[in-house]
Coordinates of C-alpha atoms in Angstrom, one line a residue:
X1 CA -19.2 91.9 24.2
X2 CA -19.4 94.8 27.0
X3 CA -20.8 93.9 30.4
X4 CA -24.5 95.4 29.6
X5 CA -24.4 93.1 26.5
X6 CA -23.6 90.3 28.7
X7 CA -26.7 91.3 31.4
X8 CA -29.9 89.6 31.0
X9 CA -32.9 91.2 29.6
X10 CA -36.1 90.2 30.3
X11 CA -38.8 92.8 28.9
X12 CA -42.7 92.8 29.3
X13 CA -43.7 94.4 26.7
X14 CA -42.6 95.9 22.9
X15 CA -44.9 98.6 21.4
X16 CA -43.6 97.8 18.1
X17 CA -43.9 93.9 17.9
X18 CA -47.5 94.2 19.4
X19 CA -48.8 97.0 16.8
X20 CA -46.7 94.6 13.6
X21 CA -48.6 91.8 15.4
X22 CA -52.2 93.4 15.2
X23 CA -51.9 94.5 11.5
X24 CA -50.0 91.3 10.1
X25 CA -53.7 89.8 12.0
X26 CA -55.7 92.1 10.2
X27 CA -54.7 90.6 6.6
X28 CA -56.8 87.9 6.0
X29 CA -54.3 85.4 4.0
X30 CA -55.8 81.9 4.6
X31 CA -54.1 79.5 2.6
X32 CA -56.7 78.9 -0.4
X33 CA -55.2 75.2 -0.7
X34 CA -57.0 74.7 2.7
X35 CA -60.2 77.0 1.7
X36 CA -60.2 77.1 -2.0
X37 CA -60.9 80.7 -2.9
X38 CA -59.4 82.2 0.3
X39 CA -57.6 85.4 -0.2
X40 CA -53.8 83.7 -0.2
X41 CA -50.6 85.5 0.9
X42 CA -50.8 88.4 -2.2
X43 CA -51.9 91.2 0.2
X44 CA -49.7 90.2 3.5
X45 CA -46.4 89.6 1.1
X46 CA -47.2 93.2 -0.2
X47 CA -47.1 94.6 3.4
X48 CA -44.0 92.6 4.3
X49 CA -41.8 93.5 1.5
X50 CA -42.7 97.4 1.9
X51 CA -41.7 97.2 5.6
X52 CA -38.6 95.9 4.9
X53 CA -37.4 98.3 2.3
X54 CA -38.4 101.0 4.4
X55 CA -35.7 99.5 6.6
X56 CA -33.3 99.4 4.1
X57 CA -34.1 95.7 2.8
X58 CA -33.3 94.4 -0.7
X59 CA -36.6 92.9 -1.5
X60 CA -37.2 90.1 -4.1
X61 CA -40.3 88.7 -4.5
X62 CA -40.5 84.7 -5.7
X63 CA -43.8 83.3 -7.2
X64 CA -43.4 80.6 -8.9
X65 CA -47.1 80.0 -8.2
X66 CA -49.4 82.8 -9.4
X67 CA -50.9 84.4 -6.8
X68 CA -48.7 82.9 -4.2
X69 CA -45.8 85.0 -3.4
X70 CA -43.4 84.3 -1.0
X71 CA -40.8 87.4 0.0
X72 CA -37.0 87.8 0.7
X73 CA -35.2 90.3 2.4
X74 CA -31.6 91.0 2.4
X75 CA -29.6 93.3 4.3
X76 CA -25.8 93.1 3.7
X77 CA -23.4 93.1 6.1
X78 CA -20.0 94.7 6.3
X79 CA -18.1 91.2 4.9
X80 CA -16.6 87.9 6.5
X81 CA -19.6 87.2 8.8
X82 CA -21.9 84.4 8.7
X83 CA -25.0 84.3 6.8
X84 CA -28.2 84.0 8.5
X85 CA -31.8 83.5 7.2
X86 CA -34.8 83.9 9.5
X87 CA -37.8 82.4 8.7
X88 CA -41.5 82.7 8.8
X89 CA -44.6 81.5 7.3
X90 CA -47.4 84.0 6.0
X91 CA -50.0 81.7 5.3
X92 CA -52.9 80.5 8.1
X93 CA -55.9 77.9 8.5
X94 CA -59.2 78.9 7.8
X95 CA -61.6 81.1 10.3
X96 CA -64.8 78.8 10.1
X97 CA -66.0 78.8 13.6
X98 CA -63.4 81.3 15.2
X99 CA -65.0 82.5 18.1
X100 CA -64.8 86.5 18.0
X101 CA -63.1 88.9 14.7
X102 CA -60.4 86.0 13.7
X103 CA -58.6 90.0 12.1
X104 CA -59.0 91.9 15.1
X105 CA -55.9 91.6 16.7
X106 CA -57.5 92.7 20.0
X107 CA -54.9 92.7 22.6
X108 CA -56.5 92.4 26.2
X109 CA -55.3 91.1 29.5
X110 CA -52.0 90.2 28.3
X111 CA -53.0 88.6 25.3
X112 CA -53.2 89.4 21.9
X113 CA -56.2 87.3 19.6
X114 CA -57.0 86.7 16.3
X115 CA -56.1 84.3 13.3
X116 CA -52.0 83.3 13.4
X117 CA -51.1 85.1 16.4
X118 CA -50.1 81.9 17.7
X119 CA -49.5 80.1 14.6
X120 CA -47.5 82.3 13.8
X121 CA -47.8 86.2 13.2
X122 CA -46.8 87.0 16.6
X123 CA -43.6 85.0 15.7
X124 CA -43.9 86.8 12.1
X125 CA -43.6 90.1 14.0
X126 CA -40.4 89.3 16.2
X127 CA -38.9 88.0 13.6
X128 CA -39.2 91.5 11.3
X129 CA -38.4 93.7 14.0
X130 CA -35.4 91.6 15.6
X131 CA -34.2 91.6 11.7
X132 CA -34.1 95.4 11.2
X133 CA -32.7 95.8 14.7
X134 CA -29.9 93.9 14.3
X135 CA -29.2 94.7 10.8
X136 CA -28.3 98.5 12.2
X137 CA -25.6 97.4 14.5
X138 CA -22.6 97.1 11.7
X139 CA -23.2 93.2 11.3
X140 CA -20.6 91.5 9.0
X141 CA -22.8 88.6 7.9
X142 CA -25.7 89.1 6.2
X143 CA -29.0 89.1 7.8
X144 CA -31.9 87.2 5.5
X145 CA -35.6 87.0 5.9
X146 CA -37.5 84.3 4.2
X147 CA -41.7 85.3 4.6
X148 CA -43.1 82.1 2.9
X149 CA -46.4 80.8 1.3
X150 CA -48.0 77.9 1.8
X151 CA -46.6 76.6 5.1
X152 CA -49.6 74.9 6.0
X153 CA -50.2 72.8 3.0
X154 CA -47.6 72.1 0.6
X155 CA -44.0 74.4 2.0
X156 CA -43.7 75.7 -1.9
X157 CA -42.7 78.3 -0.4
X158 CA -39.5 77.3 1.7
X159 CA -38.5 75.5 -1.1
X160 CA -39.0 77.9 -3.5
X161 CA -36.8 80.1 -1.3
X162 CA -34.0 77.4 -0.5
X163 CA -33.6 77.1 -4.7
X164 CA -33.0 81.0 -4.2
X165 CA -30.7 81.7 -1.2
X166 CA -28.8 80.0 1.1
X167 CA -27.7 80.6 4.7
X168 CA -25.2 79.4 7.6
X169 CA -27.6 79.1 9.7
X170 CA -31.2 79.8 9.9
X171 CA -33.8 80.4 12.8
X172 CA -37.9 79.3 12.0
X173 CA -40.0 81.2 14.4
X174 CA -43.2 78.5 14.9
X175 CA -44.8 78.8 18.4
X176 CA -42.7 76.8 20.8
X177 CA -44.0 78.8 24.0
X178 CA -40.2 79.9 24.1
X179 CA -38.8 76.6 24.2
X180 CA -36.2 76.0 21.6
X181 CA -37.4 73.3 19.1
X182 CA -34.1 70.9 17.9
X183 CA -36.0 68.0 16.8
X184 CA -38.4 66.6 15.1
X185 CA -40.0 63.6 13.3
X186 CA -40.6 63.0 9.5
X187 CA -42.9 60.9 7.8
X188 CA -44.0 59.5 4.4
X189 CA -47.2 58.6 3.2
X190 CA -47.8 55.4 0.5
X191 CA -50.7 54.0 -1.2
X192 CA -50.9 50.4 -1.4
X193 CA -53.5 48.8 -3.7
X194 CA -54.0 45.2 -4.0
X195 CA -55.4 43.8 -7.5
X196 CA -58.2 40.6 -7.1
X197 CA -60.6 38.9 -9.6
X198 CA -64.3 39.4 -9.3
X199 CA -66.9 36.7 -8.8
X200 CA -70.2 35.8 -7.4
X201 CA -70.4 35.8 -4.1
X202 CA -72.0 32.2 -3.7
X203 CA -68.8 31.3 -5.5
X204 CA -66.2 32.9 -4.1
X205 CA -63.7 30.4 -5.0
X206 CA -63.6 31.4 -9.0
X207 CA -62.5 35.2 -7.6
X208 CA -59.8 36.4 -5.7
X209 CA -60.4 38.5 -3.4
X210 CA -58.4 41.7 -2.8
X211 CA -59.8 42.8 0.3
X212 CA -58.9 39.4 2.0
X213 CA -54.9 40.4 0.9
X214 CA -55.5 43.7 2.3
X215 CA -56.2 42.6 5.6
X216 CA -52.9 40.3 5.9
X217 CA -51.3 43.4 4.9
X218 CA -52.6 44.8 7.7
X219 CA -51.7 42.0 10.1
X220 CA -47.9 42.8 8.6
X221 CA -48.4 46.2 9.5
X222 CA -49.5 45.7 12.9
X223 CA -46.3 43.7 13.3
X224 CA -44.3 46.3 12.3
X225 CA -45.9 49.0 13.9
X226 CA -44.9 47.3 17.9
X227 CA -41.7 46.2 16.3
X228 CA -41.1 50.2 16.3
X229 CA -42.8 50.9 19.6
X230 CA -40.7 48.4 21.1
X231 CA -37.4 49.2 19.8
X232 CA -34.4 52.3 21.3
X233 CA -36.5 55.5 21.8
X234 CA -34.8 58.6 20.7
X235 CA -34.0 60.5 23.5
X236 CA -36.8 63.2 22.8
X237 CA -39.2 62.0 20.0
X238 CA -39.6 59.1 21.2
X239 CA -40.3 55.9 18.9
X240 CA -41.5 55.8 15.0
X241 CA -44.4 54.8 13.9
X242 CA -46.8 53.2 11.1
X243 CA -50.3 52.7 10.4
X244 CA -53.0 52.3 7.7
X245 CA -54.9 55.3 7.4
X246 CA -57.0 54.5 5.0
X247 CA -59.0 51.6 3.2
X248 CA -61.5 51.0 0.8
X249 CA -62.6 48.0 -1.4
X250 CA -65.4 46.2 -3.2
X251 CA -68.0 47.0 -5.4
X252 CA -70.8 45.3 -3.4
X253 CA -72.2 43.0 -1.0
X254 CA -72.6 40.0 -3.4
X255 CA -69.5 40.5 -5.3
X256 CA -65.8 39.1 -4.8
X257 CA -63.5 42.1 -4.3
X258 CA -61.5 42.7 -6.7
X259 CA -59.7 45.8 -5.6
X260 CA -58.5 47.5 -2.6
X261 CA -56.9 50.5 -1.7
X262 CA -54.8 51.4 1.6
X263 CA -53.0 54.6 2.4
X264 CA -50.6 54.0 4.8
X265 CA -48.9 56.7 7.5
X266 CA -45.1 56.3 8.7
X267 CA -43.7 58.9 10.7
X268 CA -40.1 58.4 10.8
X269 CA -37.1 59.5 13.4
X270 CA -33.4 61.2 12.1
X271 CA -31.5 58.9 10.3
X272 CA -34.5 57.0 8.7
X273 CA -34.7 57.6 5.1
X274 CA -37.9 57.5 2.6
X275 CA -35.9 54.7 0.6
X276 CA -35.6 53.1 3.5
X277 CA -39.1 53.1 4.7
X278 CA -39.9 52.3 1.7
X279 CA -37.9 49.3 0.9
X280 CA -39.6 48.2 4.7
X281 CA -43.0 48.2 3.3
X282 CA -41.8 45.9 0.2
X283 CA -40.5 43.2 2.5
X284 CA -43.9 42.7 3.9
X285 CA -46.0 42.8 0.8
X286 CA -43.1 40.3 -0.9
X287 CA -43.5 38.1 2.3
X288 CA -47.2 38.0 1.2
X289 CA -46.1 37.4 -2.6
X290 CA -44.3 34.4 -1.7
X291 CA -46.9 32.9 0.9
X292 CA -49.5 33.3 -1.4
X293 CA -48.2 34.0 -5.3
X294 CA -52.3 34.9 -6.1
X295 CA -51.4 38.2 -4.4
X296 CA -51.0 41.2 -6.5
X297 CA -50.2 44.5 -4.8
X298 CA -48.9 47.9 -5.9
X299 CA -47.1 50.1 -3.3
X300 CA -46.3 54.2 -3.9
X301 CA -44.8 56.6 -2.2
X302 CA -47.2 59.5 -2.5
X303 CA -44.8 62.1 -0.3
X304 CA -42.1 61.8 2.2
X305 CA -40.3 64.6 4.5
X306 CA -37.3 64.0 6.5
X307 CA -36.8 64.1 10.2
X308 CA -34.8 67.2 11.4
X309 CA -32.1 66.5 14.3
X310 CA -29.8 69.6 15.3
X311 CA -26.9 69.1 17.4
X312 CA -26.4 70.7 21.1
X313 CA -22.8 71.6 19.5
X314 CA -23.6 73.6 17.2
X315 CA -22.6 77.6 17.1
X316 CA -26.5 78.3 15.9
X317 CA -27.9 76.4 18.6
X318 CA -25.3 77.5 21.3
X319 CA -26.1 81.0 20.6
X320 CA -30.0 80.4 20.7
X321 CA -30.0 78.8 23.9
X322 CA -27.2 81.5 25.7
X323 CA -29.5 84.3 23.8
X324 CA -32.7 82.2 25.2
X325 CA -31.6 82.4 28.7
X326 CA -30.9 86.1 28.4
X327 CA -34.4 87.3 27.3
X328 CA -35.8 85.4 29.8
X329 CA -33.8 85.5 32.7
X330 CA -33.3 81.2 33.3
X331 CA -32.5 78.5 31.6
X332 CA -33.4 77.8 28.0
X333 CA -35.4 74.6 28.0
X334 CA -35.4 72.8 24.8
X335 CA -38.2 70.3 23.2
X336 CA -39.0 67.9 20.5
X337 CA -41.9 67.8 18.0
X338 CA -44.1 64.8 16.5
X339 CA -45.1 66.6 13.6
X340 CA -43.0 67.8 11.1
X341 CA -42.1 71.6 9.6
X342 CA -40.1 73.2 7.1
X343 CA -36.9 72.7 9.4
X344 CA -36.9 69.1 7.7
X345 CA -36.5 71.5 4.0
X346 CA -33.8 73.1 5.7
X347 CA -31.7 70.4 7.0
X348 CA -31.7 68.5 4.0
X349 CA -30.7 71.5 1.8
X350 CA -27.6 71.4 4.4
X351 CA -28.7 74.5 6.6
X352 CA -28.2 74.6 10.2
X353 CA -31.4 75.1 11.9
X354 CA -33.6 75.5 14.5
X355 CA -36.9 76.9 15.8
X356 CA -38.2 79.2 18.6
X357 CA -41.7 81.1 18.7
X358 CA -44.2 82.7 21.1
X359 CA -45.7 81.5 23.4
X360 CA -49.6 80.7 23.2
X361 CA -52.5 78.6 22.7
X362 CA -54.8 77.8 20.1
X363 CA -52.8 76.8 16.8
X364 CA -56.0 76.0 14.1
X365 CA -58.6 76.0 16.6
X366 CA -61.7 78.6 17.2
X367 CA -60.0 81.0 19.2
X368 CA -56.4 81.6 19.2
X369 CA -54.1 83.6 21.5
X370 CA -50.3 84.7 22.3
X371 CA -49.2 86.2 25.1
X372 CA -47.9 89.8 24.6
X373 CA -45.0 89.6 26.8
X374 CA -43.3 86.7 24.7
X375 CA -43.8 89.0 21.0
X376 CA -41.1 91.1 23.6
X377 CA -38.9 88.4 24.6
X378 CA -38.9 86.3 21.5
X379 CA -37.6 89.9 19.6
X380 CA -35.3 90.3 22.2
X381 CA -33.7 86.6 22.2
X382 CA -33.8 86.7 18.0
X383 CA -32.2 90.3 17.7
X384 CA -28.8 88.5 19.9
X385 CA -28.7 85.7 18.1
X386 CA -28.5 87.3 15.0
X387 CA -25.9 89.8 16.5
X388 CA -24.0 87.2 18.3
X389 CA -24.0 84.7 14.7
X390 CA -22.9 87.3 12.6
X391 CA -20.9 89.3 14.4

């Protein structure tokens, strides 16, 4: 590394980021899961895969869902490097309500609005241009980017991708206002349905009633839930959590009920497992088995994603932070998240990971934003850590 390498860099602006920025904004590709018959990432996955050949890409396009491509980019590197994969998602919310042309891309005052440039276009057009400037300085690892569908529904598309490719390492550009993102939480979501007998309501000894088992459920899961809240934080995302999102039972007001239905949220930490949560949840409905054998309940796991944990020690996230502090001329400050992302997808298919975006505000509300000036330093801080991890 010469000594100009080694000098901080801390631009305000990048022409080229901004202008990617505005016209990745002006393709509407709403995620029709979200708004059925919304236009989908088809036109925006076009767009991406032609700017990357034109920079000397290998392009393949994956889709196992009609209509719903997700795109891969490949430049090769010299030999004996590490792999890395960058990632972004192509997909957005819907635009019902967005105050102002949600595809304008108007940049003003610093700022540049429309639909997903926070969330995360802006961070769609770092990540492409950081890519292709790396890739031209003689790299001996590859240099990977994975543009996916469907991030803000299902993540078909990182897994789709992670059947595909795989990485040493791989950087997920969701807006983090420049902080770098090393942890968050999982969760998995279960329906629990409790099976009673029907009977008049004068007579509500000849039924059994469901609802009435429902709500000791609850009472269990109450228990658990401060059994959580009062156990060893983690040291940035905090405590787990559960709770019953859901209910609903009984057929009417003079009837017995003789079914009821919970869904029920638990947002995990690292370390918990789905099986694990789930074996948790059977203890309390078999505690309410063998208080009361009339009981009959049903538990299933509907979905579950892991919790993502990277550790300080790792080359990837060494690199990020000494690249973060570069860009931005002081210390990389690092962050937790309560929701989850496709990082969890990552981790568990063994890849390294971590994720750094723009900085911003307005992530699926009626107006969002990102400030011009991170596009810049968020290219800037992806381009060395991409030269620096496969060098």
């Amino acid at each position: 590394m010469t000594d100009a390498d080694a000098s901080p860099r801390t631009p305000t602006d990048d022409p080229e980021v901004t202008e990617l920025a505005r016209r990745l904004i002006a393709i509407d590709s709403v995620n029709p899961d979200l708004v059925p018959g919304a236009a989908g990432e088809a036109e925006i996955a076009a767009f991406c895969a032609g700017w990357l050949a034109d920079r000397g890409f290998e392009v393949s396009r994956l889709e196992a869902t009609p209509g719903r491509p997700s795109i891969v980019g490949r430049r090769r590197g010299t030999g004996g490097g590490r792999t890395i994969l960058l990632n972004g998602h192509l997909d957005t919310v819907g635009v019902s309500g967005y105050e102002g042309d949600p595809f304008g891309g108007v940049v003003e005052d610093g700022l540049i609005a429309g639909r997903g440039a926070f969330d995360m276009k802006g961070g769609l057009a770092a990540l492409l241009v950081a890519a292709a400037r790396a890739a031209e300085t003689g790299l001996r690892g590859d240099v990977l980017v994975a543009l996916v569908a469907d991030e803000e529904f299902g993540s078909r598309g990182t897994e789709e991708v992670l059947a595909s490719v795989t990485a040493d390492g791989a950087i997920i550009t969701e807006p983090s206002n420049l902080e770098v993102t090393l942890a968050h939480r999982g969760f998995a979501w279960f329906e629990v349905e409790f099976t009673g007998r029907a009977a008049h309501g004068s007579m509500p000894e000849q039924g059994v009633d469901a609802i009435a088992h429902a709500s000791r459920f609850l009472a269990s899961v109450g228990v658990l839930a401060e059994r959580l809240r009062s156990g060893d934080p983690h040291p940035v995302l905090g405590h787990g959590s559960v709770r019953v999102s859901t209910i609903s039972g009984g057929v009417d007001a003079a009837t017995v009920a003789p079914s009821c239905l919970l869904t029920v949220e638990r947002r995990t930490l690292p370390g918990e497992t789905a099986d694990g949560v789930e074996a948790g949840l059977r203890a309390l409905l078999d505690d309410l088995v063998a208080a009361d054998p009339a009981v009959s309940p049903r538990l299933t796991r509907l979905v579950a994603r892991g919790a993502f944990e990277a550790p300080l020690t790792s080359p990837l996230v060494e690199i990020v932070l000494a690249e973060t502090e570069r860009a931005l001329g002081r210390p990389a400050r690092t962050r937790g998240e309560p929701f989850w992302t496709d990082a969890g997808l990552f981790a568990e298919a063994g890849i390294p990971c971590l994720l750094v975006g723009v900085d911003g505000i307005g992530a699926h509300a009626t107006r969002e934003v990102a400030t011009v000036v991170s596009l810049a330093q968020l290219a800037v801080l992806i381009e060395g850590s991409v030269r620096e991890f496969c060098r």
